[in-house]
Amino acid sequence: MLYVDGNWVEPGTAAIQPEDRGYNFGDGIYEVVRIYRGKMYQWEGHITRLFRSAREIKMELPWTEEELLHIANQLLEKNGITHEDDAILYLQVSRGYAPRQHDIPGDIRPVIMGFVRRKERPHADMKKGMTARLVPDIRWLRCDIKTLNLLGAVLVKQEAKDAGAQESILHRDGIVTECSASNLFAVKDGALYTHPANNLILHGITRQVVIELAKKNNIKVYEEAFDTEFLKQADELFLTGTTVEVMPIISVDGQAVGSGQVGPMAQKLQALFEEHIYSEVLV
Ligand code: PDD
């Protein structure tokens, strides 16, 4: 069952207004929340970011955090998600529908949509690592807002895929930002490097968790921009994100990263992350 603008509907039966601004302009916001063993992980972080995204696009959400939590819990319940299931929960809010015009209509009501989908954790890729391609970051200058406008992300991901790689690593004039749907870390001499959380990247929740886990374990973290040369000299690279967790990258543009194998830092952070999610959700 999906939740669409206040109604519970079966997949394939939802009606979307042709002039919904999410549909016409990508004018809206979203979140993807991980469900581990039937429980939501980092709900608080996601909902805080959803409200921030709304503020940044001048959209007032007519629901409280509690009401959204209720919708999320009902999505899990109505879709029969149990403690045996790993899944994702998708929530999006479009600005609403009105006769098409670019500026924001005065009397418009946001439209919410949510679904849950069972999704296994990417164990095999986490173990063997993924391949990547460097691609120019063609996205806009407010990547910190989690908007429905994802055409830039779609095109860079496809460019990597067409070149035979699994993921795109993005750079703006040689400065590495993040990936199409995840944040990027480089490892050099035992320390972590990642782009600062400014307007050029999404302030990833997994990124923040990994930074905190690293610091707690005496691993130095530098939130500093680095260039593609530094990237190519890195001992290890890994991505972080709700669905990819801590995902090692073992080659970029066909060249091995470090040894070309999943490195010890990625393995250590994967182990710390594993401990952390189970301590958080299995309470
Ligand atoms: N993507 N950077 C971008 C551009 C993203 O789209 C995402 C998440 C992240 C990682 O953020 P987090 O750790 O909070 O998931 C970084 C989601 C999963 C998606 O669009 O499917």
Short mmCIF file of C-alpha atoms and ligand atoms in Angstrom, two decimals:
data_model
loop_
_atom_site.label_atom_id
_atom_site.label_comp_id
_atom_site.label_asym_id
_atom_site.label_seq_id
_atom_site.Cartn_x
_atom_site.Cartn_y
_atom_site.Cartn_z
CA MET A 1 0.00 0.00 0.00
CA LEU A 2 1.15 3.51 -0.82
CA TYR A 3 0.19 6.69 0.98
CA VAL A 4 -0.82 9.35 -1.55
CA ASP A 5 -2.17 12.74 -0.50
CA GLY A 6 -4.00 11.40 2.54
CA ASN A 7 -5.22 8.15 0.98
CA TRP A 8 -4.06 4.53 1.17
CA VAL A 9 -3.89 3.09 -2.33
CA GLU A 10 -2.75 -0.12 -3.97
CA PRO A 11 0.32 0.04 -6.24
CA GLY A 12 -0.63 0.94 -9.80
CA THR A 13 -3.83 2.70 -8.84
CA ALA A 14 -2.57 6.08 -7.61
CA ALA A 15 -3.70 9.14 -9.56
CA ILE A 16 -1.30 12.07 -9.96
CA GLN A 17 -2.55 15.52 -10.91
CA PRO A 18 -1.09 16.44 -14.35
CA GLU A 19 -0.14 19.88 -13.05
CA ASP A 20 1.48 18.71 -9.84
CA ARG A 21 4.59 20.86 -9.52
CA GLY A 22 6.66 17.87 -8.42
CA TYR A 23 5.78 16.31 -11.75
CA ASN A 24 6.14 19.49 -13.87
CA PHE A 25 9.18 21.14 -12.23
CA GLY A 26 10.70 18.65 -9.79
CA ASP A 27 9.39 21.18 -7.25
CA GLY A 28 9.46 19.17 -4.07
CA ILE A 29 11.61 17.30 -1.59
CA TYR A 30 12.12 13.73 -0.41
CA GLU A 31 13.86 11.37 2.00
CA VAL A 32 14.90 7.72 1.85
CA VAL A 33 14.97 6.02 5.26
CA ARG A 34 16.60 2.63 5.90
CA ILE A 35 14.63 -0.08 7.65
CA TYR A 36 16.81 -2.64 9.39
CA ARG A 37 15.01 -5.67 10.74
CA GLY A 38 11.67 -3.88 10.61
CA LYS A 39 12.87 -0.77 12.43
CA MET A 40 13.55 2.69 11.04
CA TYR A 41 17.16 3.81 11.27
CA GLN A 42 17.98 7.51 11.91
CA TRP A 43 14.36 8.69 11.53
CA GLU A 44 15.15 11.82 13.52
CA GLY A 45 17.98 12.85 11.18
CA HIS A 46 15.88 12.27 8.07
CA ILE A 47 12.86 14.17 9.32
CA THR A 48 15.01 17.09 10.48
CA ARG A 49 16.58 17.23 7.00
CA LEU A 50 13.14 17.04 5.33
CA PHE A 51 11.99 20.09 7.31
CA ARG A 52 15.23 21.89 6.45
CA SER A 53 14.82 21.10 2.74
CA ALA A 54 11.24 22.44 2.94
CA ARG A 55 12.41 25.70 4.53
CA GLU A 56 15.14 26.11 1.93
CA ILE A 57 12.64 25.86 -0.94
CA LYS A 58 10.13 28.12 0.86
CA MET A 59 7.58 25.39 1.41
CA GLU A 60 5.64 25.14 4.62
CA LEU A 61 4.88 21.57 5.64
CA PRO A 62 1.36 21.24 7.05
CA TRP A 63 2.30 18.16 9.15
CA THR A 64 4.09 17.87 12.45
CA GLU A 65 7.03 15.49 12.88
CA GLU A 66 4.72 13.27 14.93
CA GLU A 67 2.17 13.11 12.13
CA LEU A 68 4.86 12.13 9.63
CA LEU A 69 6.14 9.48 12.03
CA HIS A 70 2.61 8.12 12.28
CA ILE A 71 2.37 7.91 8.47
CA ALA A 72 5.77 6.16 8.33
CA ASN A 73 4.76 3.64 11.00
CA GLN A 74 1.50 2.95 9.19
CA LEU A 75 3.42 2.37 5.95
CA LEU A 76 5.46 -0.31 7.72
CA GLU A 77 2.41 -1.86 9.30
CA LYS A 78 0.16 -1.86 6.23
CA ASN A 79 2.94 -3.40 4.15
CA GLY A 80 3.54 -6.18 6.64
CA ILE A 81 7.14 -5.21 7.42
CA THR A 82 8.34 -7.37 10.33
CA HIS A 83 11.55 -7.81 12.32
CA GLU A 84 12.74 -10.14 9.56
CA ASP A 85 12.66 -7.45 6.87
CA ASP A 86 15.27 -5.02 5.61
CA ALA A 87 13.59 -2.33 3.53
CA ILE A 88 13.53 1.32 2.53
CA LEU A 89 10.89 3.90 3.21
CA TYR A 90 10.47 6.67 0.62
CA LEU A 91 8.68 9.90 1.51
CA GLN A 92 8.23 12.79 -0.87
CA VAL A 93 6.41 16.07 -0.67
CA SER A 94 5.66 18.02 -3.80
CA ARG A 95 4.68 21.65 -3.56
CA GLY A 96 1.23 20.67 -4.81
CA TYR A 97 -0.83 21.29 -7.90
CA ALA A 98 -1.98 24.49 -9.58
CA PRO A 99 -2.13 25.88 -13.15
CA ARG A 100 1.46 25.79 -14.42
CA GLN A 101 3.48 28.93 -13.74
CA HIS A 102 7.09 29.20 -12.62
CA ASP A 103 6.67 31.37 -9.53
CA ILE A 104 5.10 29.82 -6.46
CA PRO A 105 1.30 30.09 -6.39
CA GLY A 106 -0.05 31.72 -3.23
CA ASP A 107 -2.72 29.18 -2.36
CA ILE A 108 -1.14 25.81 -2.86
CA ARG A 109 -1.21 22.74 -0.64
CA PRO A 110 1.74 20.29 -0.48
CA VAL A 111 1.06 16.73 -1.66
CA ILE A 112 2.68 13.87 0.24
CA MET A 113 3.48 10.42 -1.10
CA GLY A 114 5.14 7.50 0.63
CA PHE A 115 5.95 3.86 0.03
CA VAL A 116 7.94 1.04 1.57
CA ARG A 117 9.90 -1.52 -0.40
CA ARG A 118 11.75 -4.58 0.87
CA LYS A 119 15.43 -4.20 0.05
CA GLU A 120 18.33 -6.40 1.00
CA ARG A 121 21.55 -4.88 2.26
CA PRO A 122 24.28 -4.78 -0.44
CA HIS A 123 26.46 -7.38 1.28
CA ALA A 124 28.18 -8.72 -1.85
CA ASP A 125 29.27 -5.28 -3.12
CA MET A 126 30.33 -4.18 0.36
CA LYS A 127 32.62 -7.19 0.50
CA LYS A 128 34.16 -6.96 -2.95
CA GLY A 129 33.94 -3.19 -3.57
CA MET A 130 32.57 -1.28 -6.54
CA THR A 131 34.01 0.39 -9.62
CA ALA A 132 33.64 4.09 -10.34
CA ARG A 133 34.14 6.67 -13.02
CA LEU A 134 35.05 10.34 -12.60
CA VAL A 135 32.34 12.50 -14.12
CA PRO A 136 31.89 16.30 -14.18
CA ASP A 137 29.39 17.45 -11.56
CA ILE A 138 26.71 19.04 -13.73
CA ARG A 139 24.20 19.52 -10.91
CA TRP A 140 22.95 22.86 -9.59
CA LEU A 141 24.51 24.86 -6.74
CA ARG A 142 22.13 23.78 -3.96
CA CYS A 143 23.01 20.10 -3.66
CA ASP A 144 22.45 20.45 0.10
CA ILE A 145 18.68 20.44 -0.53
CA LYS A 146 17.21 16.99 -1.07
CA THR A 147 14.92 17.97 -3.94
CA LEU A 148 13.00 15.91 -6.47
CA ASN A 149 15.03 17.60 -9.20
CA LEU A 150 17.38 14.69 -9.82
CA LEU A 151 18.09 14.91 -13.55
CA GLY A 152 21.74 15.83 -12.91
CA ALA A 153 22.11 12.76 -10.67
CA VAL A 154 20.37 10.57 -13.25
CA LEU A 155 22.67 11.68 -16.07
CA VAL A 156 25.94 11.36 -14.15
CA LYS A 157 24.99 7.89 -12.91
CA GLN A 158 24.10 6.83 -16.44
CA GLU A 159 27.40 8.22 -17.75
CA ALA A 160 29.27 5.99 -15.31
CA LYS A 161 27.10 3.02 -16.22
CA ASP A 162 27.55 3.55 -19.97
CA ALA A 163 31.31 3.54 -19.37
CA GLY A 164 31.02 0.16 -17.64
CA ALA A 165 31.39 1.44 -14.05
CA GLN A 166 28.96 1.04 -11.17
CA GLU A 167 29.10 4.54 -9.68
CA SER A 168 30.01 8.08 -10.65
CA ILE A 169 32.42 10.18 -8.59
CA LEU A 170 31.67 13.83 -9.29
CA HIS A 171 34.09 16.74 -9.60
CA ARG A 172 33.61 20.45 -10.19
CA ASP A 173 36.59 21.79 -12.10
CA GLY A 174 38.79 19.09 -10.57
CA ILE A 175 37.45 19.39 -7.00
CA VAL A 176 35.81 16.15 -5.91
CA THR A 177 32.34 16.67 -4.42
CA GLU A 178 30.35 13.44 -3.88
CA CYS A 179 28.62 10.72 -5.92
CA SER A 180 25.26 10.54 -7.69
CA ALA A 181 23.43 9.33 -4.58
CA SER A 182 26.09 9.03 -1.88
CA ASN A 183 28.94 10.90 -0.19
CA LEU A 184 32.59 10.12 -0.82
CA PHE A 185 35.55 9.61 1.52
CA ALA A 186 39.21 9.23 0.62
CA VAL A 187 41.70 7.54 2.95
CA LYS A 188 45.29 8.75 3.04
CA ASP A 189 47.91 7.73 5.62
CA GLY A 190 45.26 6.51 8.05
CA ALA A 191 43.10 9.67 7.94
CA LEU A 192 39.73 10.33 6.27
CA TYR A 193 39.09 13.19 3.86
CA THR A 194 35.65 14.29 2.66
CA HIS A 195 34.14 17.39 1.09
CA PRO A 196 32.84 19.90 3.66
CA ALA A 197 29.08 19.93 4.20
CA ASN A 198 28.31 23.10 2.24
CA ASN A 199 25.99 23.85 -0.72
CA LEU A 200 27.87 21.51 -3.09
CA ILE A 201 26.97 18.22 -1.43
CA LEU A 202 24.07 16.60 0.35
CA HIS A 203 24.72 16.58 4.10
CA GLY A 204 24.45 12.82 4.28
CA ILE A 205 23.23 11.20 7.45
CA THR A 206 25.45 8.17 6.90
CA ARG A 207 28.39 10.55 6.25
CA GLN A 208 27.81 12.16 9.66
CA VAL A 209 27.49 8.79 11.42
CA VAL A 210 30.75 7.59 9.83
CA ILE A 211 32.55 10.82 10.82
CA GLU A 212 31.40 10.36 14.41
CA LEU A 213 32.32 6.67 14.50
CA ALA A 214 35.77 7.48 13.10
CA LYS A 215 36.42 10.25 15.60
CA LYS A 216 35.31 8.05 18.50
CA ASN A 217 37.85 5.49 17.34
CA ASN A 218 40.72 7.96 17.08
CA ILE A 219 40.68 8.14 13.30
CA LYS A 220 41.40 11.66 12.06
CA VAL A 221 38.75 13.20 9.80
CA TYR A 222 39.38 16.22 7.59
CA GLU A 223 36.25 17.83 6.14
CA GLU A 224 38.24 19.52 3.41
CA ALA A 225 37.86 19.68 -0.35
CA PHE A 226 40.40 17.68 -2.36
CA ASP A 227 41.12 17.36 -6.05
CA THR A 228 41.13 14.51 -8.54
CA GLU A 229 44.93 14.13 -8.22
CA PHE A 230 44.57 13.49 -4.48
CA LEU A 231 41.76 11.06 -5.28
CA LYS A 232 44.01 9.09 -7.60
CA GLN A 233 46.73 8.90 -4.93
CA ALA A 234 44.35 7.79 -2.17
CA ASP A 235 45.06 4.57 -0.28
CA GLU A 236 41.34 3.79 -0.26
CA LEU A 237 38.03 5.31 -1.31
CA PHE A 238 34.56 4.57 -0.05
CA LEU A 239 31.04 5.93 -0.40
CA THR A 240 28.45 6.39 2.30
CA GLY A 241 24.68 6.50 1.99
CA THR A 242 21.42 5.13 3.30
CA THR A 243 21.32 2.23 0.86
CA VAL A 244 25.06 1.75 0.18
CA GLU A 245 26.18 2.07 3.84
CA VAL A 246 30.02 2.02 3.77
CA MET A 247 30.81 0.97 0.21
CA PRO A 248 34.44 0.53 -0.90
CA ILE A 249 35.50 1.76 -4.35
CA ILE A 250 38.27 -0.39 -5.76
CA SER A 251 38.85 1.27 -9.12
CA VAL A 252 38.35 4.66 -10.74
CA ASP A 253 38.37 4.98 -14.53
CA GLY A 254 39.79 1.47 -14.72
CA GLN A 255 42.74 2.24 -12.43
CA ALA A 256 43.08 0.41 -9.13
CA VAL A 257 42.57 2.41 -5.93
CA GLY A 258 45.48 1.55 -3.61
CA SER A 259 45.92 -2.22 -3.75
CA GLY A 260 42.78 -2.64 -5.86
CA GLN A 261 41.20 -4.61 -3.00
CA VAL A 262 38.84 -3.55 -0.25
CA GLY A 263 41.18 -1.85 2.23
CA PRO A 264 41.53 -2.13 6.02
CA MET A 265 39.98 1.27 6.77
CA ALA A 266 36.79 0.48 4.83
CA GLN A 267 36.62 -2.90 6.57
CA LYS A 268 37.08 -1.31 9.97
CA LEU A 269 34.40 1.32 9.34
CA GLN A 270 32.04 -1.34 7.99
CA ALA A 271 32.50 -3.29 11.22
CA LEU A 272 31.95 -0.18 13.35
CA PHE A 273 28.87 0.72 11.31
CA GLU A 274 27.47 -2.78 11.71
CA GLU A 275 27.88 -2.62 15.48
CA HIS A 276 26.33 0.82 15.50
CA ILE A 277 23.19 -0.04 13.51
CA TYR A 278 22.52 -3.08 15.60
CA SER A 279 23.01 -1.16 18.82
CA GLU A 280 20.60 1.47 17.49
CA VAL A 281 17.83 -0.63 15.99
CA LEU A 282 17.99 -3.85 17.98
CA VAL A 283 17.22 -2.27 21.34
N1 PDD B 1 20.56 9.40 -1.63
N2 PDD B 1 24.55 12.48 -1.66
C1 PDD B 1 23.50 12.41 -2.48
C2 PDD B 1 23.53 13.22 -3.72
C3 PDD B 1 22.41 11.59 -2.16
O1 PDD B 1 21.35 11.53 -2.99
C4 PDD B 1 22.44 10.81 -0.97
C5 PDD B 1 21.31 9.91 -0.59
C6 PDD B 1 23.57 10.91 -0.14
C7 PDD B 1 23.70 10.13 1.13
O2 PDD B 1 22.88 10.64 2.13
P1 PDD B 1 22.31 9.73 3.30
O3 PDD B 1 23.48 9.14 3.98
O4 PDD B 1 21.57 10.69 4.17
O5 PDD B 1 21.43 8.70 2.65
C8 PDD B 1 24.60 11.76 -0.52
C9 PDD B 1 19.36 8.63 -1.40
C10 PDD B 1 19.62 7.36 -0.68
C11 PDD B 1 18.63 8.44 -2.72
O6 PDD B 1 18.47 9.44 -3.41
O7 PDD B 1 18.19 7.33 -3.03
#
